[in-house]
Short mmCIF file of C-alpha atoms in Angstrom, two decimals:
data_model
loop_
_atom_site.label_atom_id
_atom_site.label_comp_id
_atom_site.label_asym_id
_atom_site.label_seq_id
_atom_site.Cartn_x
_atom_site.Cartn_y
_atom_site.Cartn_z
CA UNK A 952 0.60 34.64 -56.73
CA UNK A 953 -2.75 32.86 -56.94
CA UNK A 954 -1.05 29.48 -57.47
CA UNK A 955 0.93 29.93 -54.23
CA UNK A 956 -2.25 30.63 -52.31
CA UNK A 957 -3.99 27.68 -53.97
CA UNK A 958 -1.04 25.35 -53.22
CA UNK A 959 -1.00 26.49 -49.60
CA UNK A 960 -4.73 25.80 -49.25
CA UNK A 961 -4.35 22.32 -50.77
CA UNK A 962 -1.40 21.43 -48.53
CA UNK A 963 -3.23 22.74 -45.46
CA UNK A 964 -6.25 20.65 -46.40
CA UNK A 965 -4.16 17.51 -46.90
CA UNK A 966 -2.44 17.98 -43.53
CA UNK A 967 -5.81 18.50 -41.86
CA UNK A 968 -7.23 15.34 -43.47
CA UNK A 969 -4.13 13.36 -42.44
CA UNK A 970 -4.32 14.65 -38.87
CA UNK A 971 -8.02 13.82 -38.61
CA UNK A 972 -7.43 10.36 -40.10
CA UNK A 973 -4.63 9.64 -37.64
CA UNK A 974 -6.78 10.84 -34.74
CA UNK A 975 -9.69 8.60 -35.81
CA UNK A 976 -7.33 5.64 -36.30
CA UNK A 977 -5.80 6.18 -32.87
CA UNK A 978 -9.25 6.42 -31.25
CA UNK A 979 -10.35 3.19 -32.93
CA UNK A 980 -7.26 1.38 -31.65
CA UNK A 981 -7.76 2.80 -28.15
CA UNK A 982 -11.40 1.67 -28.21
CA UNK A 983 -10.36 -1.87 -29.17
CA UNK A 984 -7.80 -1.92 -26.34
CA UNK A 985 -10.63 -1.33 -23.86
CA UNK A 986 -12.02 -4.78 -24.72
CA UNK A 987 -8.83 -6.78 -24.00
CA UNK A 988 -9.36 -9.55 -21.45
CA UNK A 989 -7.06 -11.22 -18.90
CA UNK A 990 -7.59 -14.30 -16.67
CA UNK A 991 -9.69 -13.67 -13.56
CA UNK A 992 -6.93 -15.12 -11.35
CA UNK A 993 -4.39 -12.50 -12.49
CA UNK A 994 -1.90 -11.71 -9.74
CA UNK A 995 0.07 -8.92 -11.45
CA UNK A 996 -0.27 -6.92 -14.65
CA UNK A 997 2.09 -4.94 -16.90
CA UNK A 998 0.35 -2.33 -19.06
CA UNK A 999 2.30 -0.74 -21.95
CA UNK A 1000 1.02 2.37 -23.75
CA UNK A 1001 2.17 1.29 -27.22
CA UNK A 1002 0.59 4.10 -29.24
CA UNK A 1003 1.78 6.76 -26.81
CA UNK A 1004 5.34 5.50 -27.00
CA UNK A 1005 5.22 5.26 -30.80
CA UNK A 1006 4.00 8.87 -31.03
CA UNK A 1007 6.85 10.00 -28.76
CA UNK A 1008 9.39 8.06 -30.82
CA UNK A 1009 8.07 9.51 -34.08
CA UNK A 1010 8.36 13.06 -32.76
CA UNK A 1011 11.87 12.39 -31.48
CA UNK A 1012 12.85 10.77 -34.80
CA UNK A 1013 11.87 13.90 -36.73
CA UNK A 1014 14.21 15.93 -34.50
CA UNK A 1015 17.03 13.37 -34.67
CA UNK A 1016 16.90 11.67 -38.11
CA UNK A 1017 20.50 10.44 -38.08
CA UNK A 1018 19.87 8.31 -35.01
CA UNK A 1019 16.68 6.74 -36.31
CA UNK A 1020 16.67 6.44 -40.11
CA UNK A 1021 20.12 5.04 -40.84
CA UNK A 1022 19.67 1.67 -39.20
CA UNK A 1023 22.46 -0.75 -38.60
CA UNK A 1024 22.91 -3.62 -40.99
CA UNK A 1025 24.15 -7.10 -40.21
CA UNK A 1026 27.33 -8.58 -41.70
CA UNK A 1027 25.50 -9.45 -44.94
CA UNK A 1028 24.50 -5.81 -45.45
CA UNK A 1029 20.80 -6.46 -44.79
CA UNK A 1030 19.03 -3.82 -42.74
CA UNK A 1031 17.62 -5.25 -39.53
CA UNK A 1032 13.86 -4.92 -38.94
CA UNK A 1033 12.99 -2.28 -36.38
CA UNK A 1034 11.28 -3.09 -33.08
CA UNK A 1035 7.90 -2.13 -34.53
CA UNK A 1036 8.29 -4.36 -37.62
CA UNK A 1037 7.29 -7.49 -35.74
CA UNK A 1038 4.56 -9.00 -37.92
CA UNK A 1039 2.23 -8.93 -34.91
CA UNK A 1040 -1.04 -7.00 -34.66
CA UNK A 1041 0.04 -5.22 -31.50
CA UNK A 1042 -2.83 -3.29 -29.85
CA UNK A 1043 -2.62 0.33 -28.70
CA UNK A 1044 -2.24 -0.93 -25.13
CA UNK A 1045 -0.32 -4.12 -24.49
CA UNK A 1046 -1.02 -6.21 -21.38
CA UNK A 1047 1.19 -8.91 -19.83
CA UNK A 1048 -0.33 -10.83 -16.94
CA UNK A 1049 0.96 -13.10 -14.22
CA UNK A 1050 -1.42 -15.48 -12.48
CA UNK A 1051 -1.50 -17.04 -9.04
CA UNK A 1052 -0.49 -20.47 -10.33
CA UNK A 1053 2.73 -19.21 -11.95
CA UNK A 1054 3.53 -15.87 -10.32
CA UNK A 1055 7.13 -15.93 -11.58
CA UNK A 1056 6.00 -15.76 -15.23
CA UNK A 1057 4.29 -13.11 -17.37
CA UNK A 1058 2.13 -13.99 -20.39
CA UNK A 1059 0.54 -12.15 -23.30
CA UNK A 1060 -1.75 -13.43 -26.07
CA UNK A 1061 -1.51 -11.62 -29.43
CA UNK A 1062 -2.78 -11.87 -33.01
CA UNK A 1063 -0.34 -12.51 -35.88
CA UNK A 1064 -0.76 -10.27 -38.93
CA UNK A 1065 2.20 -11.56 -41.00
CA UNK A 1066 3.83 -14.89 -40.10
CA UNK A 1067 6.70 -14.44 -42.54
CA UNK A 1068 7.59 -10.99 -41.18
CA UNK A 1069 7.37 -12.23 -37.59
CA UNK A 1070 9.76 -15.10 -38.29
CA UNK A 1071 12.13 -12.72 -40.08
CA UNK A 1072 12.01 -10.33 -37.12
CA UNK A 1073 13.01 -13.11 -34.70
CA UNK A 1074 15.73 -14.34 -37.02
CA UNK A 1075 17.29 -10.91 -37.60
CA UNK A 1076 16.90 -9.38 -34.14
CA UNK A 1077 17.02 -12.36 -31.78
CA UNK A 1078 18.89 -14.97 -33.88
CA UNK A 1079 15.97 -17.38 -33.54
CA UNK A 1080 15.08 -19.35 -36.69
CA UNK A 1081 11.68 -20.80 -35.83
CA UNK A 1082 11.66 -23.03 -38.91
CA UNK A 1083 14.69 -24.84 -37.50
CA UNK A 1084 14.28 -24.77 -33.72
CA UNK A 1085 10.51 -24.90 -33.05
CA UNK A 1086 8.74 -28.17 -32.24
CA UNK A 1087 5.22 -29.29 -33.14
CA UNK A 1088 2.59 -29.36 -30.38
CA UNK A 1089 -0.77 -31.12 -30.61
CA UNK A 1090 -3.46 -28.81 -31.94
CA UNK A 1091 -1.47 -27.44 -34.88
CA UNK A 1092 0.87 -25.27 -32.77
CA UNK A 1093 4.61 -24.61 -32.97
CA UNK A 1094 6.53 -24.24 -29.71
CA UNK A 1095 9.88 -22.64 -28.95
CA UNK A 1096 11.66 -22.10 -25.66
CA UNK A 1097 15.07 -20.69 -24.85
CA UNK A 1098 15.83 -20.51 -21.15
CA UNK A 1099 13.14 -18.32 -19.56
CA UNK A 1100 11.55 -17.15 -22.84
CA UNK A 1101 8.90 -19.26 -24.62
CA UNK A 1102 6.25 -18.94 -27.31
CA UNK A 1103 3.49 -21.06 -28.78
CA UNK A 1104 1.85 -20.11 -32.08
CA UNK A 1105 -0.14 -21.02 -35.14
CA UNK A 1106 -0.75 -18.88 -38.22
CA UNK A 1107 -3.29 -16.63 -36.46
CA UNK A 1108 -2.37 -16.29 -32.80
CA UNK A 1109 0.62 -16.43 -30.50
CA UNK A 1110 1.22 -16.47 -26.75
CA UNK A 1111 4.50 -15.49 -25.11
CA UNK A 1112 5.88 -16.18 -21.65
CA UNK A 1113 8.90 -14.80 -19.83
CA UNK A 1114 9.90 -15.82 -16.33
CA UNK A 1115 12.64 -16.54 -13.84
CA UNK A 1116 13.54 -20.08 -14.86
CA UNK A 1117 13.40 -22.51 -17.78
CA UNK A 1118 10.36 -24.55 -16.72
CA UNK A 1119 8.57 -26.10 -19.71
CA UNK A 1120 5.78 -23.66 -20.58
CA UNK A 1121 4.10 -25.54 -23.43
CA UNK A 1122 1.13 -26.92 -21.40
CA UNK A 1123 0.39 -23.50 -19.90
CA UNK A 1124 0.71 -21.67 -23.22
CA UNK A 1125 -1.48 -24.18 -25.00
CA UNK A 1126 -4.16 -23.81 -22.32
CA UNK A 1127 -4.09 -20.02 -22.73
CA UNK A 1128 -4.47 -20.16 -26.52
CA UNK A 1129 -7.29 -22.69 -26.34
CA UNK A 1130 -9.16 -20.93 -23.52
CA UNK A 1131 -12.56 -19.54 -24.58
CA UNK A 1132 -11.92 -16.54 -22.25
CA UNK A 1133 -15.51 -16.77 -21.01
CA UNK A 1134 -14.37 -16.26 -17.39
CA UNK A 1135 -11.70 -13.63 -18.17
CA UNK A 1136 -12.04 -10.03 -16.97
CA UNK A 1137 -11.46 -6.64 -18.53
CA UNK A 1138 -7.74 -5.78 -18.38
CA UNK A 1139 -8.14 -2.02 -18.23
CA UNK A 1140 -10.67 -2.20 -15.38
CA UNK A 1141 -8.40 -4.56 -13.44
CA UNK A 1142 -5.50 -2.14 -13.88
CA UNK A 1143 -7.50 0.90 -12.73
CA UNK A 1144 -8.74 -0.94 -9.64
CA UNK A 1145 -5.26 -2.02 -8.53
CA UNK A 1146 -3.16 1.05 -9.40
CA UNK A 1147 -5.19 4.05 -8.22
CA UNK A 1148 -5.91 4.67 -11.92
CA UNK A 1149 -2.34 5.82 -12.52
CA UNK A 1150 -1.05 6.72 -15.99
CA UNK A 1151 2.36 6.03 -17.50
CA UNK A 1152 4.15 4.64 -20.54
CA UNK A 1153 4.55 1.40 -18.59
CA UNK A 1154 2.45 0.56 -15.53
CA UNK A 1155 2.95 -2.45 -13.27
CA UNK A 1156 0.39 -3.31 -10.60
CA UNK A 1157 -0.48 -6.33 -8.50
CA UNK A 1158 -3.37 -7.81 -6.54
CA UNK A 1159 -2.13 -6.15 -3.32
CA UNK A 1160 -2.48 -2.73 -5.03
CA UNK A 1161 1.23 -2.04 -5.23
CA UNK A 1162 2.19 -0.26 -8.45
CA UNK A 1163 5.02 1.31 -10.44
CA UNK A 1164 4.90 3.65 -13.45
CA UNK A 1165 7.73 4.29 -15.91
CA UNK A 1166 7.63 7.36 -18.17
CA UNK A 1167 10.17 7.47 -21.00
CA UNK A 1168 11.47 10.94 -21.83
CA UNK A 1169 14.38 12.19 -23.92
CA UNK A 1170 17.50 10.95 -22.14
CA UNK A 1171 15.77 9.69 -19.00
CA UNK A 1172 13.11 7.49 -17.44
CA UNK A 1173 10.99 8.80 -14.57
CA UNK A 1174 9.68 6.35 -11.99
CA UNK A 1175 6.80 6.59 -9.54
CA UNK A 1176 5.41 3.89 -7.31
CA UNK A 1177 3.56 2.77 -4.23
CA UNK A 1178 4.65 -0.12 -2.01
CA UNK A 1179 2.53 -1.45 0.84
CA UNK A 1180 3.18 -4.20 3.35
CA UNK A 1181 1.78 -5.12 6.75
CA UNK A 1182 5.17 -6.69 7.53
CA UNK A 1183 7.10 -3.45 7.93
CA UNK A 1184 6.79 -0.23 9.92
CA UNK A 1185 8.21 2.86 8.26
CA UNK A 1186 9.71 5.47 10.57
CA UNK A 1187 7.46 8.40 11.49
CA UNK A 1188 10.58 10.54 12.13
CA UNK A 1189 13.08 9.47 9.43
CA UNK A 1190 16.80 9.66 10.05
CA UNK A 1191 19.95 8.79 8.13
CA UNK A 1192 23.69 8.36 8.51
CA UNK A 1193 25.89 10.66 6.49
CA UNK A 1194 26.88 8.95 3.19
CA UNK A 1195 30.53 8.53 2.30
CA UNK A 1196 31.68 11.29 -0.11
CA UNK A 1197 33.39 8.85 -2.49
CA UNK A 1198 30.58 6.27 -2.71
CA UNK A 1199 29.27 5.45 -6.20
CA UNK A 1200 26.22 3.78 -4.65
CA UNK A 1201 24.62 4.96 -1.45
CA UNK A 1202 21.29 3.79 -0.07
CA UNK A 1203 19.45 3.66 3.24
CA UNK A 1204 16.13 2.44 4.63
CA UNK A 1205 14.71 3.62 7.96
CA UNK A 1206 12.08 1.01 8.79
CA UNK A 1207 11.36 -1.79 11.25
CA UNK A 1208 11.66 -4.91 9.09
CA UNK A 1209 11.42 -7.47 11.88
CA UNK A 1210 8.23 -9.13 10.65
CA UNK A 1211 9.42 -8.98 7.03
CA UNK A 1212 12.72 -10.65 8.00
CA UNK A 1213 10.80 -13.34 9.84
CA UNK A 1214 8.80 -14.02 6.66
CA UNK A 1215 12.05 -14.63 4.72
CA UNK A 1216 12.94 -17.61 6.88
CA UNK A 1217 13.55 -20.16 4.10
CA UNK A 1218 15.59 -17.76 1.93
CA UNK A 1219 17.84 -16.54 4.74
CA UNK A 1220 18.46 -20.05 6.03
CA UNK A 1221 19.70 -21.06 2.57
CA UNK A 1222 22.19 -18.18 2.85
CA UNK A 1223 23.25 -19.45 6.29
CA UNK A 1224 21.86 -16.32 7.96
CA UNK A 1225 20.26 -16.83 11.41
CA UNK A 1226 16.76 -15.40 10.98
CA UNK A 1227 15.85 -15.57 14.68
CA UNK A 1228 18.95 -13.60 15.72
CA UNK A 1229 18.41 -10.85 13.12
CA UNK A 1230 14.74 -10.63 14.01
CA UNK A 1231 15.62 -10.24 17.70
CA UNK A 1232 18.53 -7.79 17.45
CA UNK A 1233 17.84 -5.69 14.33
CA UNK A 1234 17.29 -2.03 15.25
CA UNK A 1235 15.29 -0.66 12.33
CA UNK A 1236 17.88 1.05 10.10
CA UNK A 1237 20.21 -0.19 7.36
CA UNK A 1238 22.36 1.53 4.77
CA UNK A 1239 24.80 0.53 2.04
CA UNK A 1240 27.86 2.35 0.69
CA UNK A 1241 29.67 1.06 -2.41
CA UNK A 1242 33.11 2.59 -3.03
CA UNK A 1243 34.64 2.99 -6.47
CA UNK A 1244 37.63 0.63 -6.28
CA UNK A 1245 37.25 -3.14 -5.98
CA UNK A 1246 39.12 -5.05 -3.28
CA UNK A 1247 41.02 -8.34 -3.50
CA UNK A 1248 39.70 -11.37 -1.65
CA UNK A 1249 40.66 -15.02 -1.47
CA UNK A 1250 38.00 -17.52 -2.50
CA UNK A 1251 38.16 -21.28 -1.98
CA UNK A 1252 37.56 -23.30 -5.16
CA UNK A 1253 36.65 -26.94 -4.55
CA UNK A 1254 37.43 -29.53 -7.24
CA UNK A 1255 37.76 -33.31 -7.32
CA UNK A 1256 40.46 -35.53 -8.79
CA UNK A 1257 41.66 -39.11 -8.54
CA UNK A 1258 44.65 -39.93 -6.32
CA UNK A 1259 47.25 -42.63 -6.99
CA UNK A 1260 44.83 -45.28 -5.71
CA UNK A 1261 42.14 -44.10 -8.15
CA UNK A 1262 40.00 -42.79 -5.32
CA UNK A 1263 38.12 -39.51 -5.64
CA UNK A 1264 39.79 -36.79 -3.58
CA UNK A 1265 38.60 -33.28 -2.76
CA UNK A 1266 41.05 -30.52 -3.66
CA UNK A 1267 40.68 -26.99 -2.29
CA UNK A 1268 42.51 -24.16 -4.02
CA UNK A 1269 42.60 -20.47 -3.15
CA UNK A 1270 41.81 -18.05 -5.94
CA UNK A 1271 42.08 -14.28 -5.83
CA UNK A 1272 38.95 -12.45 -6.96
CA UNK A 1273 37.84 -8.84 -7.35
CA UNK A 1274 35.13 -8.11 -4.79
CA UNK A 1275 33.06 -4.92 -4.57
CA UNK A 1276 34.21 -2.51 -1.88
CA UNK A 1277 31.09 -2.51 0.30
CA UNK A 1278 30.22 -1.00 3.64
CA UNK A 1279 26.95 -2.21 5.19
CA UNK A 1280 25.78 -0.43 8.34
CA UNK A 1281 22.93 -1.61 10.55
CA UNK A 1282 21.43 -0.24 13.69
CA UNK A 1283 21.40 -3.34 15.90
CA UNK A 1284 22.49 -4.81 19.18
CA UNK A 1285 26.23 -5.71 19.18
CA UNK A 1286 25.12 -9.26 20.07
CA UNK A 1287 24.20 -9.71 16.41
CA UNK A 1288 27.88 -9.65 15.39
CA UNK A 1289 28.43 -13.09 16.87
CA UNK A 1290 25.58 -14.62 14.86
CA UNK A 1291 26.29 -13.22 11.42
CA UNK A 1292 28.20 -15.53 9.03
CA UNK A 1293 31.71 -14.51 7.99
CA UNK A 1294 30.83 -14.89 4.31
CA UNK A 1295 27.65 -13.77 2.56
CA UNK A 1296 28.43 -13.79 -1.19
CA UNK A 1297 31.71 -12.10 -0.17
CA UNK A 1298 33.83 -12.13 2.96
CA UNK A 1299 32.81 -9.39 5.39
CA UNK A 1300 34.83 -8.04 8.30
CA UNK A 1301 32.84 -6.77 11.28
CA UNK A 1302 32.97 -3.98 13.82
CA UNK A 1303 30.57 -1.97 15.93
CA UNK A 1304 30.29 1.51 17.41
CA UNK A 1305 27.64 1.65 20.13
CA UNK A 1306 24.46 0.26 18.52
CA UNK A 1307 25.78 0.63 14.96
CA UNK A 1308 27.18 -2.52 13.33
CA UNK A 1309 29.48 -2.23 10.30
CA UNK A 1310 30.21 -5.00 7.80
CA UNK A 1311 32.85 -4.27 5.17
CA UNK A 1312 34.61 -6.19 2.40
CA UNK A 1313 37.71 -3.95 2.31
CA UNK A 1314 39.52 -1.99 4.97
CA UNK A 1315 37.63 -0.62 7.95
CA UNK A 1316 36.40 2.91 7.31
CA UNK A 1317 35.96 5.44 10.08
CA UNK A 1318 32.42 6.83 9.86
CA UNK A 1319 30.24 9.15 11.90
CA UNK A 1320 27.76 7.08 13.93
CA UNK A 1321 25.40 9.98 14.60
CA UNK A 1322 22.09 10.23 12.76
CA UNK A 1323 20.71 13.32 11.02
CA UNK A 1324 17.03 14.12 10.50
CA UNK A 1325 15.74 13.20 7.04
CA UNK A 1326 12.63 13.73 4.95
CA UNK A 1327 12.88 10.31 3.31
CA UNK A 1328 12.53 6.81 4.75
CA UNK A 1329 14.34 5.39 1.72
CA UNK A 1330 16.92 6.86 -0.64
CA UNK A 1331 19.15 5.35 -3.33
CA UNK A 1332 21.75 7.13 -5.45
CA UNK A 1333 23.95 5.58 -8.13
CA UNK A 1334 26.54 7.20 -10.40
CA UNK A 1335 27.95 5.06 -13.19
CA UNK A 1336 31.21 3.38 -12.24
CA UNK A 1337 33.15 0.49 -13.84
CA UNK A 1338 33.27 -1.43 -10.54
CA UNK A 1339 29.47 -1.51 -10.36
CA UNK A 1340 28.75 -2.27 -14.03
CA UNK A 1341 31.31 -5.07 -13.89
CA UNK A 1342 29.38 -6.85 -11.13
CA UNK A 1343 25.93 -6.14 -12.62
CA UNK A 1344 26.62 -6.72 -16.31
CA UNK A 1345 24.12 -9.59 -16.22
CA UNK A 1346 21.27 -7.05 -15.85
CA UNK A 1347 19.82 -5.97 -19.23
CA UNK A 1348 20.87 -2.44 -20.25
CA UNK A 1349 22.55 -1.78 -16.88
CA UNK A 1350 25.75 -0.52 -18.51
CA UNK A 1351 23.72 2.26 -20.18
CA UNK A 1352 22.49 3.87 -16.96
CA UNK A 1353 24.54 6.96 -16.14
CA UNK A 1354 22.75 7.90 -12.94
CA UNK A 1355 19.92 6.49 -10.84
CA UNK A 1356 18.03 8.22 -8.03
CA UNK A 1357 15.06 6.78 -6.13
CA UNK A 1358 13.36 8.39 -3.13
CA UNK A 1359 10.77 6.93 -0.76
CA UNK A 1360 8.43 8.89 1.55
CA UNK A 1361 6.12 7.34 4.12
CA UNK A 1362 2.44 7.84 3.34
CA UNK A 1363 1.78 5.90 6.55
CA UNK A 1364 3.69 3.25 8.48
CA UNK A 1365 2.83 0.50 5.97
CA UNK A 1366 2.88 2.53 2.73
CA UNK A 1367 5.83 4.04 0.87
CA UNK A 1368 5.44 6.53 -2.01
CA UNK A 1369 8.36 6.29 -4.45
CA UNK A 1370 9.72 8.73 -7.00
CA UNK A 1371 12.92 8.74 -9.01
CA UNK A 1372 14.64 8.81 -12.37
CA UNK A 1373 17.24 6.99 -14.46
CA UNK A 1374 19.58 8.92 -16.77
CA UNK A 1375 20.85 7.58 -20.12
CA UNK A 1376 23.88 8.78 -22.18
CA UNK A 1377 22.13 10.74 -24.98
CA UNK A 1378 20.05 13.54 -23.50
CA UNK A 1379 18.26 14.39 -26.79
CA UNK A 1380 17.32 10.81 -27.77
CA UNK A 1381 14.20 9.12 -26.43
CA UNK A 1382 15.07 6.74 -23.59
CA UNK A 1383 13.19 3.78 -25.05
CA UNK A 1384 15.05 4.05 -28.34
CA UNK A 1385 18.36 4.12 -26.47
CA UNK A 1386 17.40 0.86 -24.76
CA UNK A 1387 16.16 -0.84 -27.93
CA UNK A 1388 19.00 0.13 -30.28
CA UNK A 1389 21.89 -2.29 -30.75
#
């Protein structure tokens, strides 16, 4: 029996050494992350707890080996590299920053540990063959851009950008890689200052001290946040209309948005919405109900063709489309009905009951116009439905969300505290893995 005792002692010692080594390694990586710098003109920051997420995924993988260790192969039978096999020296905390000059884009500068592996990762997982599609940039860099995603790299370092349009990012990326960073500031300190020192797997914060955290659990993502604006006034005594029992999406906001609406002047005018009229007649409450079944609408399609005299002629054809079955209710003066456009993305019919205006894409629905007391100034509920996923299939991963709930409470008239969650299909599998898997 002595050999069993001896074996047990040896195994215990090895496990202890491994645990201590991993702890020291993790502390070293965390210490290095504290020195990461970002530009001093940063407008918004995304902070990702890489090591924390990896630890969670490893623990979940041990409990669910079939989901993790039998990876999918492509048509040639080659196993695809996993998300962590990138060839990049990713730090324990990853920061993506957006600056005041290009607030619609986020950037991150990283070190390359294995160029070959990085190129293979892009080729296998994103169908990007850098050797074929990248272009040379002065300074010994290679540049690639596809729509709103871009990268600039050499053999040691790389900078990424992702944004809302396909503007050429090569000058900006080159400037970031060649910057000496002498005027940059500590990323972690910036984050703490602008997010009330919140913790989360992913933390977004901006210069106005608004923030969101996302915590990935098994089967769900929990969300917390803080939104502040001097252009709204949240209700001190919240109220709500009763939601429709068959709505797959229901949401309401009890707040005076007059000043905020006024600030959206250019956007609303492009949508042919009279800003001045909404600002004057809006009564401080809005809610949305989305019913399960789509409705049919006629849409005018304009095309051009040559007539018999070879002159260009405009041709208008009616086409039947599937439109979401929406009911939008606003507390407002009935005078607003005459100023609202008939079509805003879809054709809306209009009606009013006292100071409650209803806009609906389908048939008119009889609803109770009386308000109930509420604890929340904002509430959103979504249950997965084909009619919704069909219209939002352009959003990444949207078809995987089974249920979404988001609640907002007023901290004061300008500040809303948010809390909610998003449910994914597999309750035992880590939410991040469910989003990353093919």
